[in-house]
Amino acid sequence: MSNIAIKAENLSKAYQLGEIGTGTISRDLERWWAKMRGKEDPFLRIGETNDHSSKGTSNVVWSLKDINFEIEQGDAVGIIGRNGAGKSTLLKVLSRVTSPTTGTISGKGRIASLLEVGTGFHPELTGRENIFLNGAILGMRKKEITRKFDEIVDFAGVERFIDTPVKRYSSGMYVRLAFAVAAHLESEILIVDEVLAVGDAEFQKKCLGKMNDVSKGEGRTVLFVSHNIVSIKSLCDKGILLENGKVKYLGEINQTIDSYQNTFPSNQEAIFKEISDIDKSVGFSFLKIEIVSTGLEGSFPIDEFIEIKIQAYQNIKIDSLNINIFFNSPDGTNIFVTVTDLLYLNEAGIMEFSCHIPPNILNDNLYVLDIMAVRGGVTVIEHIKDAICIQGVESLRTGVWRDKFPGQIKPKFKWLTKKLN
Amino acid sequence: MNKTNINWEIKPQSSLFDLKLKSTWEYRDLLWLLVRRDFVSFYKQTILGPLWFFVQPVLTTIMFTFVFGKLARISTDGLPQPLFYMAGITAWNYFADCLTKTSTVFKDNAGIFGKVYFPRLIMPLSIVVSNLVRFGVQFLLFIVYMAYYYWVVGASFAPTMYILLFPILLLLMAAMGLGAGMIISAMTTKYRDLAFLVTFGVQLLMYATTVVYPLSTAKAEYKWIIEANPMTAIIETMRYGFLGKGSFSWTSLGYSSGITFLLLVFGVIIFNKVEKNFVDTV
């Protein structure tokens, strides 16, 4: 195999939790003493996985643990995983910003990493000066930047402002310029963290297009981290799924995304979920949430009505109450909120709030629902995060497009076609 | 994988003596751009602009002349007082600036270091070179003073041939500031207290160096302390070279060079060691 661009072997990275400042001299001495006697580092002995939610016993956590993968030249690889799965650490190690605790990564070709746009930009310097400075920080030689200069300025669309200090740039211009420098780096491997979250939609498209050119057109290797499954899907052909610092899945991008979505706490049969028992000492509390649809096991057909029923107990008089349902994507981004009219509840008892979602609004995505009760428009009385997950499924597809439609929602609008001449 | 196809490898530990000098050389353009950045950003949006480089040494010289010369009447080896102090201040400032700026290099650049890899050594090197620009300007001022006192005032001093050692002195000061600064910077990533020590430590050290008094006035029982300070020989040699007064000996200059070399080598090694993981601790 000669065309491997990056190969990671038994890669691990440990972080120390808690105070680093105090008490480390004694710890350092202890560590040094252990080393002198040829013993194992006493503070790395206990191997724990990077599970943020459970509190471990040692204060060393493995952010990456025994990572092995090979990436071939020209692959566009999407790295996905939930927050804290080790994505950023992996990119940091790959970009040499920090070194691994054990294991090695070897490879071929120059690496350009874009963990952040505009690293090293100096606000007082002009656009021109910053292009050179930033380019050099990213590893370009001066003559290389001079050669690409016009192309960079053109891509960023800042010709008029090139001799203005960047502190007077709009944030959009700033980001465009910064991305342009990095995108024109002549490297065999490009590592991009979630930097496209900034900038407007048009620019994001331009960036993705450029990265697409880089990987498919120029045959360079791209590693891309994003929470945006759609852009990962459109850009990458391979995927690495990280979970708690380990590689959970490695393969074609679509399968990777599927197994990613399966990592969510799915209450597949619980289309009905108890939230709490009645507690009369509490003024207002949600009791349960229920999804009524013809779908099976937490799924619903996107072209049919669904009903979301929320039960709540209240024993105080609440003027002007709103019940909200937040529709979120699995990464926590809110897609939309639906809210009741103002309610005036005078009597204690169990209430049911029912919401009808018309057909052809949602896409065949996984949605995570939050429910929230708000008094007087501002005071949050109760907020249940991730109350329930529902999976849209598409039962019928007309037309010739067989792949998934992009987007968080897929509303059906009226289209008219007519002949004009 | 075929060994010949690998051209880089990221490993937990590389040899202590892998100083990455080759890759540092490859990033030399960055060094110049950083120096330029420091220079340009220093005087942007200021009225006096680069003139600020003059203000500090001139005011310090006036102050020293007044306090140590006129009030305390410390001998200046028969040299015009402003000239005597300026020679010391110019040299000392360069060393002190290199040291203090280098000692905070990790803290100041944590943002960049946390996001992009480039040979970290570039940063302290750029500080030393940036300060050289500043030193150059101040040195020019010193030459102007010299010319003024020589021709206009008619003061009696004569440069000696040891003036030719000047480039070496400059190199020694840069290397010493760099070496000591890197050692401190490496330690401050873990133990922040050192940062406080540096600011006033440098001030105190100035009084243990022959900046405001000549070595010849030092009492015999303290003399060894002042001579043990490697900066002393450098400043004395500089005065001896340019103004013809001071104590010069090859032994003490050799001693300073030896200390400087040790500091530099140790500094680079410890800097390279810390650089790899400092992002996790800073």
XYZ file of C-alpha atoms in Angstrom:
703
model
C 0.000 0.000 0.000
C 1.860 3.021 -1.144
C -0.911 5.525 -1.346
C -1.648 5.913 2.321
C -1.639 9.519 3.384
C -2.127 9.176 7.126
C -1.772 6.187 9.355
C -2.498 6.234 13.057
C -1.345 3.395 15.246
C -2.511 2.876 18.831
C -2.900 6.569 19.232
C -3.872 7.702 22.710
C -3.994 11.010 24.432
C -4.439 11.435 28.165
C -5.454 14.592 29.904
C -5.100 15.338 33.528
C -8.254 16.512 35.202
C -8.583 19.021 37.970
C -5.980 21.453 39.204
C -2.859 21.415 37.158
C -1.116 24.294 38.847
C -0.837 23.322 42.475
C 0.669 20.143 43.743
C 2.347 19.339 40.481
C 5.880 19.790 41.718
C 5.478 16.853 44.050
C 3.667 14.946 41.346
C 6.358 15.785 38.825
C 8.983 14.566 41.240
C 7.054 11.372 41.847
C 6.721 10.837 38.133
C 10.396 11.509 37.607
C 11.298 9.112 40.398
C 9.164 6.408 38.833
C 10.825 7.014 35.512
C 14.279 6.839 37.059
C 13.520 3.418 38.469
C 12.214 2.357 35.097
C 8.663 2.032 36.313
C 5.474 3.022 34.652
C 4.163 6.534 35.074
C 2.035 6.261 38.228
C -0.492 8.754 36.971
C -1.242 7.089 33.694
C -1.864 3.616 35.002
C -5.586 3.626 35.312
C -7.078 3.496 31.867
C -10.418 5.148 31.721
C -12.436 6.012 28.729
C -13.429 9.499 27.978
C -16.916 9.384 29.360
C -17.677 12.885 30.486
C -20.867 12.128 32.283
C -19.618 9.510 34.697
C -17.187 10.567 37.340
C -14.151 8.334 37.297
C -11.849 7.542 40.146
C -8.566 8.671 38.688
C -8.050 12.189 37.509
C -6.502 11.152 34.234
C -8.880 10.858 31.359
C -8.181 9.342 27.973
C -9.427 11.738 25.395
C -8.286 9.355 22.698
C -7.749 5.690 23.329
C -6.104 3.232 20.961
C -7.090 4.945 17.775
C -6.107 3.084 14.638
C -6.923 4.125 11.136
C -5.504 4.515 7.693
C -6.502 7.223 5.311
C -5.716 6.873 1.664
C -4.520 9.646 -0.504
C -7.349 11.658 -2.035
C -9.924 10.565 0.505
C -12.252 13.099 1.983
C -12.859 11.900 5.492
C -15.513 13.249 7.794
C -14.846 12.887 11.507
C -18.062 12.806 13.468
C -19.052 12.179 17.008
C -20.874 13.822 19.837
C -19.401 16.653 21.820
C -16.420 15.432 23.775
C -15.923 12.318 21.690
C -12.343 13.332 20.930
C -12.721 14.940 17.526
C -10.910 18.115 18.388
C -8.189 16.281 20.243
C -7.603 14.066 17.243
C -7.290 17.088 14.993
C -4.962 18.769 17.452
C -2.708 15.761 17.545
C -2.789 15.487 13.760
C -1.924 19.152 13.432
C 0.931 18.696 15.911
C -0.446 21.325 18.201
C -0.162 18.812 20.978
C 1.617 15.502 21.000
C 0.044 12.124 21.680
C 0.614 10.326 24.956
C 1.259 7.027 23.235
C 1.164 5.735 19.696
C 2.272 7.257 16.443
C 0.865 8.878 13.389
C 2.867 8.689 10.235
C 2.166 9.914 6.806
C 3.151 11.519 3.611
C 2.837 15.060 2.431
C 2.526 18.452 3.936
C -0.333 19.015 6.364
C -2.250 22.238 6.435
C -4.591 22.505 9.314
C -7.345 24.965 9.766
C -8.546 24.584 13.316
C -9.632 28.163 13.425
C -9.883 30.831 10.792
C -7.603 33.794 11.052
C -5.108 32.453 13.553
C -2.422 35.045 13.989
C -4.281 37.821 12.234
C -3.178 41.088 13.693
C -5.973 43.651 13.812
C -3.668 46.591 13.175
C -2.152 45.156 10.024
C -3.710 45.554 6.617
C -5.337 42.766 4.689
C -2.257 42.467 2.523
C 0.101 42.206 5.474
C -2.127 39.702 7.184
C -2.279 37.472 4.130
C 1.487 37.181 4.223
C 1.669 36.756 7.979
C -1.139 34.222 8.174
C 0.170 32.346 5.158
C 3.585 32.104 6.750
C 2.108 30.916 10.040
C 0.326 28.184 8.123
C 3.617 27.179 6.578
C 3.764 28.922 3.230
C 6.923 30.447 1.885
C 6.817 34.089 0.938
C 7.174 33.504 -2.763
C 4.395 30.964 -2.642
C 2.080 33.531 -1.099
C 3.104 36.145 -3.638
C 2.217 33.729 -6.400
C -1.195 32.985 -4.936
C -1.875 36.480 -3.704
C -4.300 37.604 -6.400
C -6.174 34.340 -6.219
C -6.587 34.695 -2.462
C -7.821 38.260 -2.673
C -10.170 37.313 -5.443
C -11.613 34.374 -3.531
C -12.148 36.493 -0.435
C -13.622 39.347 -2.447
C -11.826 42.077 -0.531
C -9.926 43.876 -3.328
C -11.075 47.288 -2.244
C -10.061 46.829 1.357
C -6.758 45.089 0.890
C -4.761 48.016 2.273
C -7.101 48.684 5.180
C -6.335 47.331 8.652
C -8.369 44.201 9.219
C -9.810 45.594 12.422
C -12.069 47.695 10.214
C -13.276 44.690 8.264
C -16.746 43.341 8.754
C -16.703 39.971 10.445
C -17.758 38.356 7.183
C -14.856 39.863 5.273
C -12.474 38.859 8.006
C -13.561 35.243 7.882
C -13.551 35.175 4.091
C -10.012 36.476 3.953
C -8.849 34.046 6.594
C -10.401 31.047 4.897
C -9.063 32.140 1.538
C -5.489 32.105 2.820
C -5.823 28.636 4.260
C -7.667 27.237 1.256
C -4.881 28.273 -1.085
C -2.217 26.510 0.859
C -0.415 23.984 -1.292
C -0.592 20.981 0.933
C -1.252 17.339 0.350
C -3.423 17.030 3.428
C -5.973 19.557 4.555
C -7.458 19.378 8.045
C -10.506 21.511 8.638
C -12.292 21.886 11.938
C -15.747 23.308 12.206
C -14.811 26.655 10.775
C -17.620 26.961 8.330
C -20.086 27.726 11.066
C -19.069 31.323 10.580
C -19.879 33.319 7.507
C -23.057 33.523 5.526
C -24.683 30.727 3.607
C -23.244 31.811 0.294
C -19.744 31.857 1.654
C -20.218 28.487 3.311
C -21.198 27.129 -0.039
C -18.121 28.661 -1.591
C -15.911 27.114 1.070
C -17.453 23.703 0.660
C -17.050 24.064 -3.086
C -13.408 24.930 -2.648
C -12.876 21.992 -0.333
C -14.620 19.781 -2.816
C -12.239 20.979 -5.533
C -9.349 20.330 -3.223
C -10.316 16.769 -2.489
C -11.935 15.580 -5.690
C -10.322 17.847 -8.254
C -6.786 18.056 -6.973
C -6.674 14.648 -5.333
C -5.625 15.979 -1.979
C -6.634 14.376 1.287
C -9.177 16.242 3.374
C -10.105 15.625 6.987
C -13.202 17.463 7.979
C -14.906 17.833 11.326
C -18.385 19.223 11.404
C -21.625 18.840 13.200
C -23.358 19.595 10.003
C -24.193 16.156 8.701
C -25.384 17.531 5.405
C -22.109 19.226 4.561
C -20.176 16.184 5.711
C -22.320 14.027 3.503
C -21.849 16.215 0.479
C -18.123 16.587 0.929
C -16.806 13.351 2.338
C -16.727 9.836 1.023
C -15.351 8.169 4.141
C -16.152 8.669 7.756
C -14.693 8.049 11.170
C -17.121 7.912 14.063
C -15.596 8.625 17.435
C -17.270 7.769 20.672
C -15.688 8.330 24.068
C -12.263 8.607 22.512
C -12.480 5.389 20.532
C -13.149 4.668 16.912
C -16.644 3.298 16.850
C -17.057 3.052 13.136
C -14.849 3.570 10.153
C -16.051 3.234 6.618
C -18.266 4.734 3.976
C -19.711 8.040 4.993
C -23.363 7.039 4.835
C -22.942 4.052 7.119
C -20.875 6.165 9.465
C -23.608 8.738 9.708
C -26.182 6.030 10.284
C -24.252 4.584 13.164
C -23.710 8.098 14.491
C -27.398 8.678 14.622
C -27.827 5.418 16.424
C -25.608 6.630 19.228
C -28.356 8.911 20.438
C -30.313 7.740 23.409
C -33.191 6.512 21.381
C -36.332 5.582 23.164
C -37.337 3.526 20.218
C -40.341 1.896 21.759
C -41.042 4.797 24.069
C -43.042 6.867 21.751
C -44.545 7.596 25.080
C -42.337 8.868 27.854
C -43.001 9.422 31.516
C -41.284 12.524 32.751
C -42.240 12.677 36.398
C -44.856 11.610 38.913
C -47.397 13.956 40.321
C -45.875 16.024 43.075
C -48.403 18.268 44.674
C -45.811 20.448 46.304
C -44.637 21.644 42.935
C -46.636 24.332 41.206
C -46.241 23.025 37.697
C -44.557 19.947 36.294
C -44.607 17.982 33.096
C -45.788 14.422 33.516
C -45.394 12.778 30.172
C -45.029 13.279 26.479
C -46.579 11.076 23.857
C -46.287 10.916 20.109
C -49.335 9.686 18.306
C -48.664 8.538 14.761
C -48.943 5.484 12.601
C -45.188 4.962 12.701
C -43.483 2.214 14.621
C -41.014 2.431 17.448
C -40.489 6.149 17.735
C -40.642 6.845 14.043
C -43.299 8.689 12.184
C -44.146 8.975 8.508
C -43.316 12.466 7.382
C -46.248 12.650 5.046
C -48.856 12.073 7.730
C -50.274 13.992 10.644
C -48.653 13.461 13.964
C -49.901 14.551 17.302
C -47.711 15.410 20.245
C -49.490 15.159 23.592
C -47.959 16.669 26.668
C -49.440 16.102 30.104
C -48.687 18.352 33.003
C -49.785 18.728 36.561
C -50.436 22.137 38.006
C -51.822 23.189 41.376
C -51.418 26.913 41.233
C -53.182 29.524 39.221
C -51.044 30.471 36.285
C -51.857 33.468 34.200
C -50.505 33.709 30.714
C -48.795 30.363 30.281
C -47.126 29.144 27.077
C -46.141 25.605 26.324
C -43.281 25.364 23.821
C -41.939 22.429 21.880
C -38.415 22.856 20.536
C -37.482 20.751 17.555
C -33.726 20.243 17.663
C -31.330 18.336 15.479
C -29.214 15.677 17.223
C -26.318 18.094 17.592
C -28.512 20.402 19.613
C -29.148 23.047 16.983
C -32.643 24.349 17.203
C -34.661 24.006 14.025
C -37.902 25.597 15.069
C -40.181 26.142 18.018
C -43.879 25.705 18.159
C -45.785 27.432 20.894
C -49.322 27.449 22.280
C -51.472 30.535 22.494
C -51.490 32.254 25.861
C -53.265 29.995 28.346
C -54.986 31.005 31.550
C -55.158 28.065 33.930
C -57.264 28.607 36.978
C -57.879 25.181 38.402
C -55.470 22.650 39.761
C -55.307 19.307 38.023
C -53.783 17.350 35.181
C -53.739 19.204 31.917
C -53.143 17.890 28.466
C -51.695 20.018 25.708
C -51.896 18.575 22.262
C -50.048 19.771 19.203
C -50.823 18.673 15.661
C -47.962 18.695 13.212
C -49.305 18.746 9.683
C -47.866 16.339 7.130
C -44.955 17.304 4.909
C -43.179 19.596 7.316
C -40.407 17.456 8.728
C -37.687 15.623 6.872
C -36.539 12.053 7.406
C -34.240 13.136 10.189
C -33.889 12.422 13.838
C -35.414 15.155 15.958
C -34.763 15.725 19.606
C -37.606 17.526 21.332
C -37.366 19.878 24.272
C -40.488 20.991 26.078
C -40.747 24.162 28.033
C -43.391 25.974 30.040
C -43.083 29.755 30.179
C -45.032 32.172 32.308
C -45.729 35.738 31.253
C -43.592 35.329 28.169
C -40.302 35.402 30.064
C -40.149 33.166 33.130
C -39.239 29.575 32.408
C -41.171 27.428 34.847
C -40.034 24.112 33.553
C -37.714 23.001 30.787
C -37.250 19.346 29.909
C -34.247 18.975 27.626
C -34.151 16.060 25.204
C -37.614 15.021 26.341
C -38.076 12.595 23.462
C -36.471 11.642 20.152
C -38.500 11.036 17.039
C -37.328 9.748 13.703
C -39.024 10.853 10.535
C -39.325 8.225 7.838
C -40.254 8.717 4.282
C -42.687 6.098 3.132
C -43.431 7.214 -0.350
C -41.219 8.946 -2.812
C -42.345 10.261 -6.143
C -39.944 11.495 -8.762
C -36.551 10.194 -9.729
C -34.353 11.543 -6.893
C -33.729 8.599 -4.625
C -31.288 10.054 -2.153
C -32.067 11.951 1.000
C -33.223 15.522 0.638
C -30.937 17.907 2.455
C -32.227 20.228 5.119
C -33.723 19.959 8.537
C -37.248 20.349 7.302
C -38.850 19.393 4.045
C -42.047 21.371 3.678
C -44.256 20.756 0.714
C -45.150 23.928 -1.114
C -47.393 24.604 -3.986
C -45.609 24.696 -7.306
C -47.149 25.804 -10.531
C -45.764 25.243 -13.957
C -47.041 26.982 -17.020
C -45.968 27.596 -20.514
C -45.522 31.263 -21.350
C -45.402 31.397 -25.124
C 3.549 0.991 4.691
C 6.736 1.371 2.812
C 9.247 3.275 4.871
C 10.311 5.473 2.012
C 6.806 6.793 1.657
C 6.654 8.268 5.109
C 7.928 11.739 5.338
C 6.654 12.707 8.697
C 5.861 11.002 11.939
C 4.169 12.253 15.063
C 5.380 10.491 18.157
C 4.872 11.036 21.860
C 8.497 11.651 22.589
C 11.301 12.550 20.368
C 14.884 12.748 21.436
C 15.784 15.506 23.832
C 18.347 16.748 21.371
C 16.062 16.882 18.381
C 16.079 20.639 18.221
C 14.110 20.938 14.947
C 16.585 23.457 13.666
C 16.034 22.356 10.101
C 12.302 22.971 10.142
C 12.891 26.234 11.952
C 15.069 27.300 9.058
C 12.283 26.420 6.646
C 10.033 28.866 8.395
C 12.486 31.760 8.159
C 10.020 33.856 6.158
C 7.670 33.716 9.102
C 10.420 35.097 11.314
C 10.734 38.198 9.156
C 7.015 38.676 8.909
C 6.659 38.456 12.674
C 9.429 41.005 13.152
C 7.692 43.252 10.683
C 4.403 42.763 12.472
C 5.928 43.741 15.803
C 7.536 46.788 14.316
C 4.527 48.000 12.363
C 1.970 47.337 15.065
C 4.138 49.057 17.657
C 3.695 52.532 16.269
C 0.407 52.300 14.394
C -2.054 54.852 15.661
C 0.556 56.700 17.708
C 1.538 60.329 17.157
C 5.264 60.009 17.643
C 5.494 56.692 15.824
C 8.985 55.182 15.828
C 10.184 58.174 17.857
C 8.934 56.287 20.896
C 12.006 54.118 20.601
C 14.058 57.177 21.624
C 11.945 58.377 24.474
C 12.698 55.580 26.897
C 16.523 55.636 26.779
C 16.669 59.432 26.765
C 14.449 59.791 29.811
C 16.198 56.959 31.641
C 19.567 58.536 30.933
C 18.392 61.902 32.257
C 16.997 60.226 35.349
C 20.156 58.207 36.033
C 22.361 61.245 35.484
C 20.311 63.126 38.021
C 19.944 60.404 40.644
C 23.180 58.452 40.463
C 25.392 61.130 38.977
C 24.313 64.360 40.622
C 22.721 63.160 43.858
C 24.644 60.019 44.738
C 27.813 61.143 42.939
C 28.793 57.672 41.875
C 31.970 57.699 39.834
C 31.689 57.232 36.083
C 35.374 56.513 35.512
C 35.845 60.083 34.380
C 33.421 59.742 31.485
C 30.652 62.259 30.810
C 27.791 60.924 32.901
C 25.058 60.777 30.212
C 27.401 58.903 27.924
C 28.401 56.472 30.637
C 24.794 55.683 31.555
C 23.592 55.510 28.007
C 26.165 52.904 27.066
C 24.953 50.755 29.949
C 21.260 51.377 29.421
C 21.319 50.666 25.703
C 22.985 47.331 26.190
C 21.048 46.410 29.307
C 17.696 47.273 27.729
C 18.342 44.954 24.863
C 19.152 42.072 27.146
C 16.262 42.849 29.493
C 13.732 43.170 26.674
C 14.828 39.884 25.160
C 14.592 38.177 28.510
C 11.204 39.502 29.634
C 9.503 39.142 26.273
C 10.845 35.643 25.731
C 9.853 34.580 29.210
C 6.160 35.124 28.432
C 6.267 33.685 24.932
C 4.043 30.702 25.704
C 1.495 32.712 27.598
C 1.363 35.505 25.020
C 1.024 33.162 22.096
C -1.185 30.491 23.617
C -3.897 31.380 21.107
C -1.745 30.808 18.061
C 0.170 27.876 19.518
C -3.100 26.154 20.334
C -4.303 26.295 16.773
C -1.410 26.050 14.359
C 1.812 24.159 14.337
C 5.006 25.802 13.301
C 8.423 25.403 14.880
C 7.859 27.189 18.158
C 11.436 28.378 18.280
C 10.468 30.934 15.644
C 8.568 32.958 18.211
C 11.395 33.645 20.696
C 13.766 34.169 17.785
C 11.430 36.746 16.323
C 11.362 38.521 19.683
C 15.131 38.728 19.762
C 15.271 40.047 16.215
C 12.403 42.491 16.809
C 14.212 43.887 19.786
C 17.276 44.218 17.622
C 15.439 46.826 15.572
C 14.699 48.735 18.718
C 18.233 48.298 19.909
C 19.524 49.558 16.574
C 17.585 52.776 16.932
C 18.761 53.293 20.489
C 22.297 52.439 19.537
C 22.177 55.086 16.844
C 21.156 57.560 19.488
C 24.139 56.493 21.551
C 26.458 57.103 18.585
C 24.939 60.551 18.117
C 25.580 61.290 21.800
C 29.135 60.072 21.413
C 29.728 62.308 18.419
C 28.196 65.250 20.256
C 30.396 64.810 23.315
C 33.498 64.150 21.239
C 33.296 67.076 18.867
C 31.009 69.611 20.476
C 31.694 69.215 24.182
C 35.226 67.952 23.655
C 35.067 65.290 26.325
C 38.114 63.090 26.651
C 37.446 59.523 25.702
C 38.846 57.330 23.013
C 37.343 54.189 21.494
C 39.652 51.223 21.572
C 40.078 48.431 19.077
C 37.880 46.256 21.290
C 35.026 48.089 19.596
C 35.372 45.304 17.029
C 33.973 42.902 19.612
C 30.639 44.707 19.399
C 28.895 42.180 17.104
C 29.975 39.401 19.434
C 28.670 41.308 22.444
C 25.362 41.772 20.695
C 25.176 38.099 19.911
C 26.014 37.213 23.503
C 23.303 39.488 24.887
C 20.736 38.118 22.456
C 21.687 34.532 23.227
C 21.690 35.090 26.951
C 18.320 36.840 26.952
C 16.926 34.160 24.671
C 18.329 31.252 26.659
C 17.291 32.506 30.072
C 13.955 33.683 28.723
C 13.193 30.289 27.195
C 14.050 28.483 30.408
C 11.705 30.754 32.331
C 9.000 30.547 29.689
C 9.121 26.775 29.789
C 8.761 26.784 33.540
C 5.998 29.384 33.635
C 3.700 27.165 31.603
C 3.324 25.080 34.734
C 4.326 27.370 37.547
C 2.934 30.798 36.912
C 4.648 32.405 39.901
C 7.874 32.726 37.973
C 6.329 35.327 35.722
C 6.069 37.738 38.634
C 9.618 37.059 39.598
C 10.942 37.975 36.169
C 9.682 41.555 36.049
C 11.303 42.705 39.243
C 14.098 40.147 39.066
C 15.349 41.842 35.912
C 15.206 45.212 37.654
C 17.186 43.917 40.595
C 19.657 42.218 38.321
C 20.364 45.565 36.702
C 21.810 46.805 39.975
C 24.000 43.717 40.153
C 25.350 44.676 36.743
C 27.610 47.584 36.050
C 24.967 49.770 34.465
C 24.914 52.643 36.946
C 28.435 52.256 38.338
C 31.758 51.126 36.948
C 33.253 47.826 38.050
C 36.327 49.700 39.263
C 34.339 51.303 42.115
C 33.025 47.998 43.427
C 34.501 47.012 46.778
C 36.699 43.957 46.693
C 34.413 41.892 48.911
C 31.383 42.333 46.587
C 33.295 42.419 43.376
C 33.103 38.715 42.798
C 29.296 38.832 42.957
C 29.141 41.498 40.303
C 31.694 39.684 38.207
C 29.785 36.448 38.548
C 26.946 38.129 36.689
C 27.624 37.292 33.057
C 26.141 40.587 31.872
C 28.830 42.572 33.681
C 31.642 41.540 31.378
C 29.519 42.366 28.358
C 28.683 45.871 29.489
C 32.210 46.539 30.667
C 33.600 45.386 27.335
C 31.132 47.552 25.497
C 32.178 50.615 27.517
C 35.811 49.775 27.081
C 35.387 49.379 23.344
C 33.366 52.514 22.670
C 34.499 54.867 25.405
C 37.903 53.518 26.335
C 37.123 53.176 30.036
C 36.143 50.126 31.988
C 37.582 46.789 32.918
C 38.146 44.340 30.149
C 39.630 40.891 30.365
C 39.394 37.962 28.037
C 38.813 35.721 31.012
C 35.655 37.452 32.122
C 34.364 37.720 28.560
C 35.154 34.047 28.085
C 33.266 33.273 31.278
C 30.241 35.216 30.021
C 30.367 33.394 26.708
C 30.490 30.049 28.469
C 27.494 30.846 30.654
C 25.615 32.180 27.644
C 26.292 29.057 25.678
C 25.060 26.852 28.493
C 21.930 28.956 28.976
C 21.175 28.875 25.271
C 21.620 25.142 24.833
C 19.698 24.322 27.971
C 17.032 26.869 27.002
C 16.477 25.419 23.546
C 16.304 21.870 24.904
C 13.820 22.639 27.643
C 11.807 24.863 25.328
C 11.481 22.087 22.774
C 10.471 19.644 25.441
C 7.761 21.837 26.882
C 6.505 23.068 23.532
C 5.000 19.685 22.674
C 2.444 19.514 25.421
C 2.167 22.982 26.803
C -1.202 23.465 25.117
C -2.639 21.008 27.632
C -1.326 22.783 30.689
C -1.280 26.476 29.969
